[in-house]
PDB file of C-alpha atoms in Angstrom:
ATOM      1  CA  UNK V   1      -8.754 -61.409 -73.915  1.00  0.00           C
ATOM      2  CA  UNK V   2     -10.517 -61.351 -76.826  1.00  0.00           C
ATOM      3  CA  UNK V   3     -12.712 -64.771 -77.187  1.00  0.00           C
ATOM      4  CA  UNK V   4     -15.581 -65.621 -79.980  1.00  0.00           C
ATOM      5  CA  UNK V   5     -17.584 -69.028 -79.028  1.00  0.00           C
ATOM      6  CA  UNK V   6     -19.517 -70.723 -81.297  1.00  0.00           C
ATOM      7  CA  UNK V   7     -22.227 -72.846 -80.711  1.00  0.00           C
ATOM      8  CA  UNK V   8     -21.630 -76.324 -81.028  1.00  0.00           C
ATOM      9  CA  UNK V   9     -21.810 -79.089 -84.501  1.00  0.00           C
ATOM     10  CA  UNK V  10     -25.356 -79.566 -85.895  1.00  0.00           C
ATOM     11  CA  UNK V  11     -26.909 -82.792 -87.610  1.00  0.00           C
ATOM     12  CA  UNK V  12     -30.061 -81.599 -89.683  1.00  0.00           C
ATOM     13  CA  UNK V  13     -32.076 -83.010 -92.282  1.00  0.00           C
ATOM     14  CA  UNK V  14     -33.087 -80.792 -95.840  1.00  0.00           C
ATOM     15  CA  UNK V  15     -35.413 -78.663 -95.625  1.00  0.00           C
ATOM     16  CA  UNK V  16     -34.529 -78.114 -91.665  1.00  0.00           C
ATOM     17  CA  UNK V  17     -34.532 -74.727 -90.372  1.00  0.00           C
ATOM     18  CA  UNK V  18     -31.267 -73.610 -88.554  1.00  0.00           C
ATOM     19  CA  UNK V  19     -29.325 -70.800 -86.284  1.00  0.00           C
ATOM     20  CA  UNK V  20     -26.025 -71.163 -85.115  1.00  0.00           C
ATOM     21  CA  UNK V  21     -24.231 -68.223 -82.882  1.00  0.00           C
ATOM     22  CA  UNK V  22     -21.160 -66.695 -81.901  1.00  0.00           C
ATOM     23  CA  UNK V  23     -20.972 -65.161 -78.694  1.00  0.00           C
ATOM     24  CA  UNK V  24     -18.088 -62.259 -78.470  1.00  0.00           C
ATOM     25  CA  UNK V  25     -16.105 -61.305 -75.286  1.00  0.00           C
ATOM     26  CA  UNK V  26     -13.160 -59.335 -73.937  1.00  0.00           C
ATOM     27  CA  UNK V  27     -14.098 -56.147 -76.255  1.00  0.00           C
ATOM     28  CA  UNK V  28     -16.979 -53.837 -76.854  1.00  0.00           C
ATOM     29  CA  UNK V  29     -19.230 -55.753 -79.100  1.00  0.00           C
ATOM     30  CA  UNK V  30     -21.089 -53.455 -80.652  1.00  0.00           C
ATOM     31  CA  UNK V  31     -18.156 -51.213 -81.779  1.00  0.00           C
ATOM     32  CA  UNK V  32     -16.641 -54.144 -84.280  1.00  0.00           C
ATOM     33  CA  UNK V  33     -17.963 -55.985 -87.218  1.00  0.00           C
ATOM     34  CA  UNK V  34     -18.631 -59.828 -87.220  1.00  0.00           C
ATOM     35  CA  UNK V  35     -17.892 -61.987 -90.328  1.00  0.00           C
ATOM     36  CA  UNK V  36     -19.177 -65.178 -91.704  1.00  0.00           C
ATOM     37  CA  UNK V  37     -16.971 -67.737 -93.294  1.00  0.00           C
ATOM     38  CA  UNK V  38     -17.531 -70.867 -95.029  1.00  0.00           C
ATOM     39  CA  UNK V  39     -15.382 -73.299 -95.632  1.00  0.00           C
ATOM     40  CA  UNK V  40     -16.627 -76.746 -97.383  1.00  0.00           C
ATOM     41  CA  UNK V  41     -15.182 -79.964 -97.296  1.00  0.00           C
ATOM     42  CA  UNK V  42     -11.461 -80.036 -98.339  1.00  0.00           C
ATOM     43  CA  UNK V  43     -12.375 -76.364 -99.703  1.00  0.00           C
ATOM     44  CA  UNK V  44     -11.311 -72.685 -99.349  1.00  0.00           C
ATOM     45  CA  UNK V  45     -12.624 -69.765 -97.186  1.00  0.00           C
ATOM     46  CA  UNK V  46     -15.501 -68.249 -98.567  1.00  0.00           C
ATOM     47  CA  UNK V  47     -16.918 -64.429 -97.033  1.00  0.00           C
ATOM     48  CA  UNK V  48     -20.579 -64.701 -96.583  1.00  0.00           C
ATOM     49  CA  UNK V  49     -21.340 -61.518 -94.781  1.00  0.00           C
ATOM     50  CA  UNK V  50     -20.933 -58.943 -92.030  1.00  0.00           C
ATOM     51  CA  UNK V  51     -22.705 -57.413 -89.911  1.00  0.00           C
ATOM     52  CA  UNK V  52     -22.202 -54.549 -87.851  1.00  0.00           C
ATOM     53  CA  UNK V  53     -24.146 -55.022 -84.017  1.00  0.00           C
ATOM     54  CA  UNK V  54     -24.185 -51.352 -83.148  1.00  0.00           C
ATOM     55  CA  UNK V  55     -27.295 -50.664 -85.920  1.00  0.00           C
ATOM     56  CA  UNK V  56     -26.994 -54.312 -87.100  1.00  0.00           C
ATOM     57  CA  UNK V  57     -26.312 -52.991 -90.971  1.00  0.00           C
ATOM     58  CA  UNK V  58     -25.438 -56.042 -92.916  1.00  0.00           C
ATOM     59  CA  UNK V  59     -23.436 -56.320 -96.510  1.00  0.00           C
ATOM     60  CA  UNK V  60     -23.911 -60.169 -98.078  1.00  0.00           C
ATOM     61  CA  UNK V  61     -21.165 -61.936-100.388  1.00  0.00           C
ATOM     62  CA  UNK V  62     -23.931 -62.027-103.427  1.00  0.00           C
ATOM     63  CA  UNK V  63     -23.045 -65.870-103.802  1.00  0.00           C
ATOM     64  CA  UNK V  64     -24.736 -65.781-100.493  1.00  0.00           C
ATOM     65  CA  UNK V  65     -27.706 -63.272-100.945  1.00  0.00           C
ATOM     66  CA  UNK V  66     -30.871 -64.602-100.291  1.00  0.00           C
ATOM     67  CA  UNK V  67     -29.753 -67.699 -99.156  1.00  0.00           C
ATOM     68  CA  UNK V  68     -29.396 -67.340 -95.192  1.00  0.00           C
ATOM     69  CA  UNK V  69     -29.526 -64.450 -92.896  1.00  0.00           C
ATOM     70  CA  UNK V  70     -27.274 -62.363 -90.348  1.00  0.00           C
ATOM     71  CA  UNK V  71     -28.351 -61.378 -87.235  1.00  0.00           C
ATOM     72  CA  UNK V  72     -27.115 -59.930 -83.676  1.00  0.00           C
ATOM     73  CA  UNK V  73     -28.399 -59.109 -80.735  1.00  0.00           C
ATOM     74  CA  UNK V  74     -26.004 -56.377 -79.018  1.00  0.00           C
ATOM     75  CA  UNK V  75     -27.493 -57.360 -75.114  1.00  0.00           C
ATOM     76  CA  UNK V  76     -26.296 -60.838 -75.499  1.00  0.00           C
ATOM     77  CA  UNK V  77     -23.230 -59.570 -77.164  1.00  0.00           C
ATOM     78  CA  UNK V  78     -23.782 -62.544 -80.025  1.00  0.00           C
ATOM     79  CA  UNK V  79     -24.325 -62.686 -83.556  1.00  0.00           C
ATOM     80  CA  UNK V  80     -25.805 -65.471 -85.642  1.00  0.00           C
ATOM     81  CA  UNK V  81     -26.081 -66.906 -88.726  1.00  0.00           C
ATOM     82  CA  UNK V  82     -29.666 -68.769 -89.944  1.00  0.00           C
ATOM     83  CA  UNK V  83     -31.148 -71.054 -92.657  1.00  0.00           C
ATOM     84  CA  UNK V  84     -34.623 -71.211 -93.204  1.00  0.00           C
ATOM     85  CA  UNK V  85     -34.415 -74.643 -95.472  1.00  0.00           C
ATOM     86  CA  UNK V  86     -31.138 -76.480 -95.157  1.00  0.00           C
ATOM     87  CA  UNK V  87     -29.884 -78.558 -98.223  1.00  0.00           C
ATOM     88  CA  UNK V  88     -27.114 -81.062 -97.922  1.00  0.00           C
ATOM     89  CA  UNK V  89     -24.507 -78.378 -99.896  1.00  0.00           C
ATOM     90  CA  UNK V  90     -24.988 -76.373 -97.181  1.00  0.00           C
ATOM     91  CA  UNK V  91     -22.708 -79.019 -95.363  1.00  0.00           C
ATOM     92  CA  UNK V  92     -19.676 -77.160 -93.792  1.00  0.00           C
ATOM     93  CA  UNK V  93     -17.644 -75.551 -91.128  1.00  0.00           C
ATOM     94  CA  UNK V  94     -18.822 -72.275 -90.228  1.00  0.00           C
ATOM     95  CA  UNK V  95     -16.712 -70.112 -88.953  1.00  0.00           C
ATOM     96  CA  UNK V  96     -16.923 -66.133 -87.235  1.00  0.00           C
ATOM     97  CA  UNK V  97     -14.524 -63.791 -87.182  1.00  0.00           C
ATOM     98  CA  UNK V  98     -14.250 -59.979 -86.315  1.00  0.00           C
ATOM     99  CA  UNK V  99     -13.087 -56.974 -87.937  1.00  0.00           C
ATOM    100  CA  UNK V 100     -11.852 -53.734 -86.503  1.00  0.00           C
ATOM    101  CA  UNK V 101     -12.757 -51.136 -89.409  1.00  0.00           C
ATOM    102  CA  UNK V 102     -13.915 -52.357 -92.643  1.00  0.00           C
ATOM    103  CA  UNK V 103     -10.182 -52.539 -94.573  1.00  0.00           C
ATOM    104  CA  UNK V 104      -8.821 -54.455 -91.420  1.00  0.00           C
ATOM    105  CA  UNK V 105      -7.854 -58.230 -91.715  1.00  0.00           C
ATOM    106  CA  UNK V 106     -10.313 -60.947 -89.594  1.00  0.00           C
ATOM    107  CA  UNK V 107      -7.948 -60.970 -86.562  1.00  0.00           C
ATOM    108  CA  UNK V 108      -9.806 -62.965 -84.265  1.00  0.00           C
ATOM    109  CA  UNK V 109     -11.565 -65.949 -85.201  1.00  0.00           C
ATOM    110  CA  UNK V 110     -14.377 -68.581 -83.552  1.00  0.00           C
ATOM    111  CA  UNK V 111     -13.658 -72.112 -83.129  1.00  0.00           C
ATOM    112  CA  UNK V 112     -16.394 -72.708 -86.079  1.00  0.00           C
ATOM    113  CA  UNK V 113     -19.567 -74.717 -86.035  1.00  0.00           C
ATOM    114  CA  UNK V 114     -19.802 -77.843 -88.191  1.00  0.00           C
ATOM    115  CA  UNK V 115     -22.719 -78.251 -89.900  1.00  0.00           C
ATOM    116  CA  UNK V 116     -24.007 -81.328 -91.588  1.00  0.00           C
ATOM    117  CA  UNK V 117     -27.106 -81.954 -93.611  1.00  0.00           C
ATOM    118  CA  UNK V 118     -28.127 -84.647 -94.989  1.00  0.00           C
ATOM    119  CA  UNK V 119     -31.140 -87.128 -95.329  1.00  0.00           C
TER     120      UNK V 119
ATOM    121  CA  UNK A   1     -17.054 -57.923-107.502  1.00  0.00           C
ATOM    122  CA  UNK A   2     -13.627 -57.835-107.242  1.00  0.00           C
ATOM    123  CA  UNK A   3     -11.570 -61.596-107.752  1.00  0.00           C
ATOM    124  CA  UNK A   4      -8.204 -62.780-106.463  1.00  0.00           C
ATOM    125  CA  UNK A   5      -5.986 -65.634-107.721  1.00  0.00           C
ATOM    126  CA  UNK A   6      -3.537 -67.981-106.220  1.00  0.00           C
ATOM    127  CA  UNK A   7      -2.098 -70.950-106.651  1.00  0.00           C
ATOM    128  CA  UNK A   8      -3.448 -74.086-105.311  1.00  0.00           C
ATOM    129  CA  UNK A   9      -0.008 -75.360-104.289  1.00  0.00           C
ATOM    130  CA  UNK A  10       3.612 -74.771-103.591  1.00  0.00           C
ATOM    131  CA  UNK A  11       5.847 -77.247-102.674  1.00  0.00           C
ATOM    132  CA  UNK A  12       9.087 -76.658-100.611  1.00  0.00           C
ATOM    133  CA  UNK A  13      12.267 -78.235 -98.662  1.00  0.00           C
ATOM    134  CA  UNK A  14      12.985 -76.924 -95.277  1.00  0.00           C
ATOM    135  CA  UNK A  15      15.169 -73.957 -94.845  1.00  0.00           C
ATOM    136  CA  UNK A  16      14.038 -72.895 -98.293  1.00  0.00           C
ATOM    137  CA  UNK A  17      11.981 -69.628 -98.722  1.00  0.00           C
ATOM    138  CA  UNK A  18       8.500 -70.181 -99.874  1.00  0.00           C
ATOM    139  CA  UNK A  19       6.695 -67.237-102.195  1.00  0.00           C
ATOM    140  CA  UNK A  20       2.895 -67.487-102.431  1.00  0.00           C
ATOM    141  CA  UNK A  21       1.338 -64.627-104.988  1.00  0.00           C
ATOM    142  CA  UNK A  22      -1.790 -63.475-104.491  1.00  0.00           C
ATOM    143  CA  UNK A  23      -3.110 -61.762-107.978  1.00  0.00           C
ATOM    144  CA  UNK A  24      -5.673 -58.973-108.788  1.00  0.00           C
ATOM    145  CA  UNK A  25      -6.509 -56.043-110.777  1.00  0.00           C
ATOM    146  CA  UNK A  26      -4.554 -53.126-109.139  1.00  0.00           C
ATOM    147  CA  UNK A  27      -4.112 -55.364-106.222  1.00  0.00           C
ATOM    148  CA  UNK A  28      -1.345 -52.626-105.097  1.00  0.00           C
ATOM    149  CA  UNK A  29      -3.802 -50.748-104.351  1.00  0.00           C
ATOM    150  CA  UNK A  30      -5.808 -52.256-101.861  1.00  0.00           C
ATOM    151  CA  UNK A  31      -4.743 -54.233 -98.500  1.00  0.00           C
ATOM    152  CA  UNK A  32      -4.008 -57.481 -98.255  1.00  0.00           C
ATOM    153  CA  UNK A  33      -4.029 -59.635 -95.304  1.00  0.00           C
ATOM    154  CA  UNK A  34      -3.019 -63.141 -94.960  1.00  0.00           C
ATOM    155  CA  UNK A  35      -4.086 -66.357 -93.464  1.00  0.00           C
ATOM    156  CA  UNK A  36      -2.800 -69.238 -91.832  1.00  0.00           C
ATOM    157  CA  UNK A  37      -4.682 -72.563 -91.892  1.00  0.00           C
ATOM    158  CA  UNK A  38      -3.258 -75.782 -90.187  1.00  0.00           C
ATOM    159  CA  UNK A  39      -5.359 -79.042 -90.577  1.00  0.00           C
ATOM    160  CA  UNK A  40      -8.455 -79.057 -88.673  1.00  0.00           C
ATOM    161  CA  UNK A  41      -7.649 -75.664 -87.190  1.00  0.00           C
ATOM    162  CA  UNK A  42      -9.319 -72.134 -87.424  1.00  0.00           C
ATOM    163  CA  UNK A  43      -7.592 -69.544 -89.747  1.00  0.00           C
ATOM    164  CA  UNK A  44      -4.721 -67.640 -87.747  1.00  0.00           C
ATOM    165  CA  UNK A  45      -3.614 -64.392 -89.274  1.00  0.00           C
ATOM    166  CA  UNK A  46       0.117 -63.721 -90.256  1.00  0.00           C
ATOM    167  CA  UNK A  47       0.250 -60.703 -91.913  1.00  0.00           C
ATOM    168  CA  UNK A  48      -1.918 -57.840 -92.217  1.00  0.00           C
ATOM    169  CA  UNK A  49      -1.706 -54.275 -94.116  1.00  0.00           C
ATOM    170  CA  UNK A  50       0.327 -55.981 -96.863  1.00  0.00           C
ATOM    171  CA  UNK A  51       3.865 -56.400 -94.809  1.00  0.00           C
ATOM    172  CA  UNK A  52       2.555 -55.805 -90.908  1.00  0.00           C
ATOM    173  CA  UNK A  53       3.107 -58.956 -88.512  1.00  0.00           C
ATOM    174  CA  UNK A  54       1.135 -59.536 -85.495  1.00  0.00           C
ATOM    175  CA  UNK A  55       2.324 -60.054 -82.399  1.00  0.00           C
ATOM    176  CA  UNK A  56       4.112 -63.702 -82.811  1.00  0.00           C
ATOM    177  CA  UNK A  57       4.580 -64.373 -85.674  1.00  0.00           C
ATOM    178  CA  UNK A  58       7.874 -65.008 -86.761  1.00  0.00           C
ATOM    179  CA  UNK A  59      10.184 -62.832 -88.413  1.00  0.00           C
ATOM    180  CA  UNK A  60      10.081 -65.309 -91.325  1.00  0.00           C
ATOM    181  CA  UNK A  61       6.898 -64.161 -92.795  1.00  0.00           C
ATOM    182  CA  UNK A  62       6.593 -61.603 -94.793  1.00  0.00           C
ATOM    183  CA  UNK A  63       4.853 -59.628 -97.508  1.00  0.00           C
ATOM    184  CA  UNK A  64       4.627 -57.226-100.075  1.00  0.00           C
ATOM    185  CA  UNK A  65       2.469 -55.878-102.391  1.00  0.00           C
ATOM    186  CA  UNK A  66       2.778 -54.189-105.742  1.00  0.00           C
ATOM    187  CA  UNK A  67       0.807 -53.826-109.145  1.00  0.00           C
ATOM    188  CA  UNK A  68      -1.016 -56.654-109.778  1.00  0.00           C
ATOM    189  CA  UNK A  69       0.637 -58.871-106.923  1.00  0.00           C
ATOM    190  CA  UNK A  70       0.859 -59.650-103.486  1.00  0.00           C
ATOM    191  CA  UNK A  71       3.356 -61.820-102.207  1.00  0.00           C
ATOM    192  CA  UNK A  72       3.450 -63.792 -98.518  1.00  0.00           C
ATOM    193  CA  UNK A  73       7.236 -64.801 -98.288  1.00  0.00           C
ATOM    194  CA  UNK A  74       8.073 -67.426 -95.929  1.00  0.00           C
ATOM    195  CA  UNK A  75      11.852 -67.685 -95.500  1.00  0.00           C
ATOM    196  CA  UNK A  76      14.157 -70.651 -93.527  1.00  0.00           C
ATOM    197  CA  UNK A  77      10.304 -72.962 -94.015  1.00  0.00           C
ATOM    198  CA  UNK A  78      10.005 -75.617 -91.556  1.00  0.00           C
ATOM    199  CA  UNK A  79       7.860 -78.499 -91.437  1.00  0.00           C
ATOM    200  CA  UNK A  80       5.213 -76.597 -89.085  1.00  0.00           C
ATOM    201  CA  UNK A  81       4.690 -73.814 -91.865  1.00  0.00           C
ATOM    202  CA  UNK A  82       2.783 -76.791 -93.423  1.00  0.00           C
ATOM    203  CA  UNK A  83      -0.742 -74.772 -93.981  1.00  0.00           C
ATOM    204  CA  UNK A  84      -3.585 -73.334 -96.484  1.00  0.00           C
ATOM    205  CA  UNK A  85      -2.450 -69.747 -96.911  1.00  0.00           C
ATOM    206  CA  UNK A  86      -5.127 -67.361 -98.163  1.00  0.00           C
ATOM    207  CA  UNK A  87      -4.911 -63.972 -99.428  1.00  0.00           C
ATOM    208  CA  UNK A  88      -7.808 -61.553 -98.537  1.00  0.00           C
ATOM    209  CA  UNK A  89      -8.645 -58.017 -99.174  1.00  0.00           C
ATOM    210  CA  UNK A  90     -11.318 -55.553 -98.763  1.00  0.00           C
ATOM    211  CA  UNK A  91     -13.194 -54.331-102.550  1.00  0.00           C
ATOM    212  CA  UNK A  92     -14.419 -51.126-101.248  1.00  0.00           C
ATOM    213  CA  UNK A  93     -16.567 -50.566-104.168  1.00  0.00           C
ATOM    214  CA  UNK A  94     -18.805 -53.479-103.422  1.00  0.00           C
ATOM    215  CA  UNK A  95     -17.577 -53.304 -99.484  1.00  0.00           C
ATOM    216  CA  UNK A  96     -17.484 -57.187 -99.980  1.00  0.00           C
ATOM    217  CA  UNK A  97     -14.648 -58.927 -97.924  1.00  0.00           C
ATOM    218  CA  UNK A  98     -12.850 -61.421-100.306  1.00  0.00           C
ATOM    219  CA  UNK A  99     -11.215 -64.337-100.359  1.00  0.00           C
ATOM    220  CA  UNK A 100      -8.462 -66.057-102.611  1.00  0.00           C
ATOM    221  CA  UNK A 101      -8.639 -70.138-103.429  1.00  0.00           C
ATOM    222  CA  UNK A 102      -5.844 -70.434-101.087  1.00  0.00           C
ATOM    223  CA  UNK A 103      -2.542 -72.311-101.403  1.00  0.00           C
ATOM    224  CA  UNK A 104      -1.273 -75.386-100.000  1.00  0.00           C
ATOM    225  CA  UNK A 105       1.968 -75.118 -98.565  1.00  0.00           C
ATOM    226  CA  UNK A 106       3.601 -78.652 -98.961  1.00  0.00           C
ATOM    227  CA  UNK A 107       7.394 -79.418 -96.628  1.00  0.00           C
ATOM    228  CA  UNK A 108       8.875 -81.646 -98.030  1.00  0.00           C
TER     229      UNK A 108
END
């Protein structure tokens, strides 16, 4: 079966560094791209970025550029998503998801990691 | 980088059939894939490649895609289609994933 796991809800303060992860299972890791969502309070989905674990290539969502970073480490099979100074709009569920081939839908998703920043 | 509209909400009475659009520039062009999003709950896919249902998901959800629209139909609704549906597709000029606003589904 096809599993992603999260790591669990964060309380940080701004300015706060942060990585969360997402730990993929039941399929070869490597082969598939992982996906960042983020979804704000009583908001939409929003694409941050992929990445691809096999040579870790990366595209960002430019609304997203710049402002944290996509990572994966194929031996552990997990990918993660980092902040290097959290601000309190960074608040949010965070949520990973994979994708086949780069036209395919986000067919399996994590359980998402809340995040929540603030002073 | 490439943008796609929807509705914020649509309102229904069971056993009615629900049509959320999903607009963009050629949209017929691309594939769209759609999104199912109860309260407090992950996203769950319902359709994928533009009319394709994974395995299930009922018979009542469908979709199509054409010009500048894509369409999620939802026929016979019943209180649990209560969701956020979102549209996505892939811009392969930009090789961004994207998102739509989403639409609340409301049973009434």
């Amino acid at each position: 079966e096809v599993q992603l796991v999260q790591s669990g809800a964060e309380m940080k303060k701004p300015g706060e560094s942060l990585k969360v992860s997402c730990k993929g299972s039941g399929y070869i890791f490597s082969n598939y791209w992982i996906a960042w969502v983020r979804q704000m309070p009583g908001k939409g989905l929003e694409w941050m970025g992929i990445i691809y674990p096999a040579d870790s290539e990366t595209t960002y969502s430019p609304s997203f550029q710049g402002q944290v970073t996509i990572s994966a480490d194929k031996s552990l099979n997990t990918a993660y998503l980092q902040w290097d100074s959290l601000r309190a709009s960074d608040t949010a569920m965070y949520y990973c998801a994979i994708q086949y081939r780069r036209s395919d839908a986000f067919e399996n998703w994590g359980q998402g990691t809340l995040v929540s920043v603030s002073s | 980088s490439y943008v796609v509209l929807q509705p914020p909400a649509v309102s229904m009475a069971p056993g009615e059939t629900a049509r959320i659009s999903c607009g963009g520039d050629d949209i017929g062009t691309k594939s769209v894939h759609w999104y199912q999003q109860r309260s407090g709950q992950a996203p769950v896919l319902v359709i994928t490649y533009d009319t394709d249902r994974p395995s299930g998901i009922p018979e009542r959800f469908s979709g199509s895609n054409s010009g500048n629209t894509a369409t999620l139909t939802i026929s016979r609704v019943e209180a649990g289609d209560e969701a956020d549906y979102y549209c996505q597709v892939w811009d392969s000029e930009s090789d961004h994933r994207v998102f739509g606003g989403g639409t609340k589904l409301t049973v009434l």
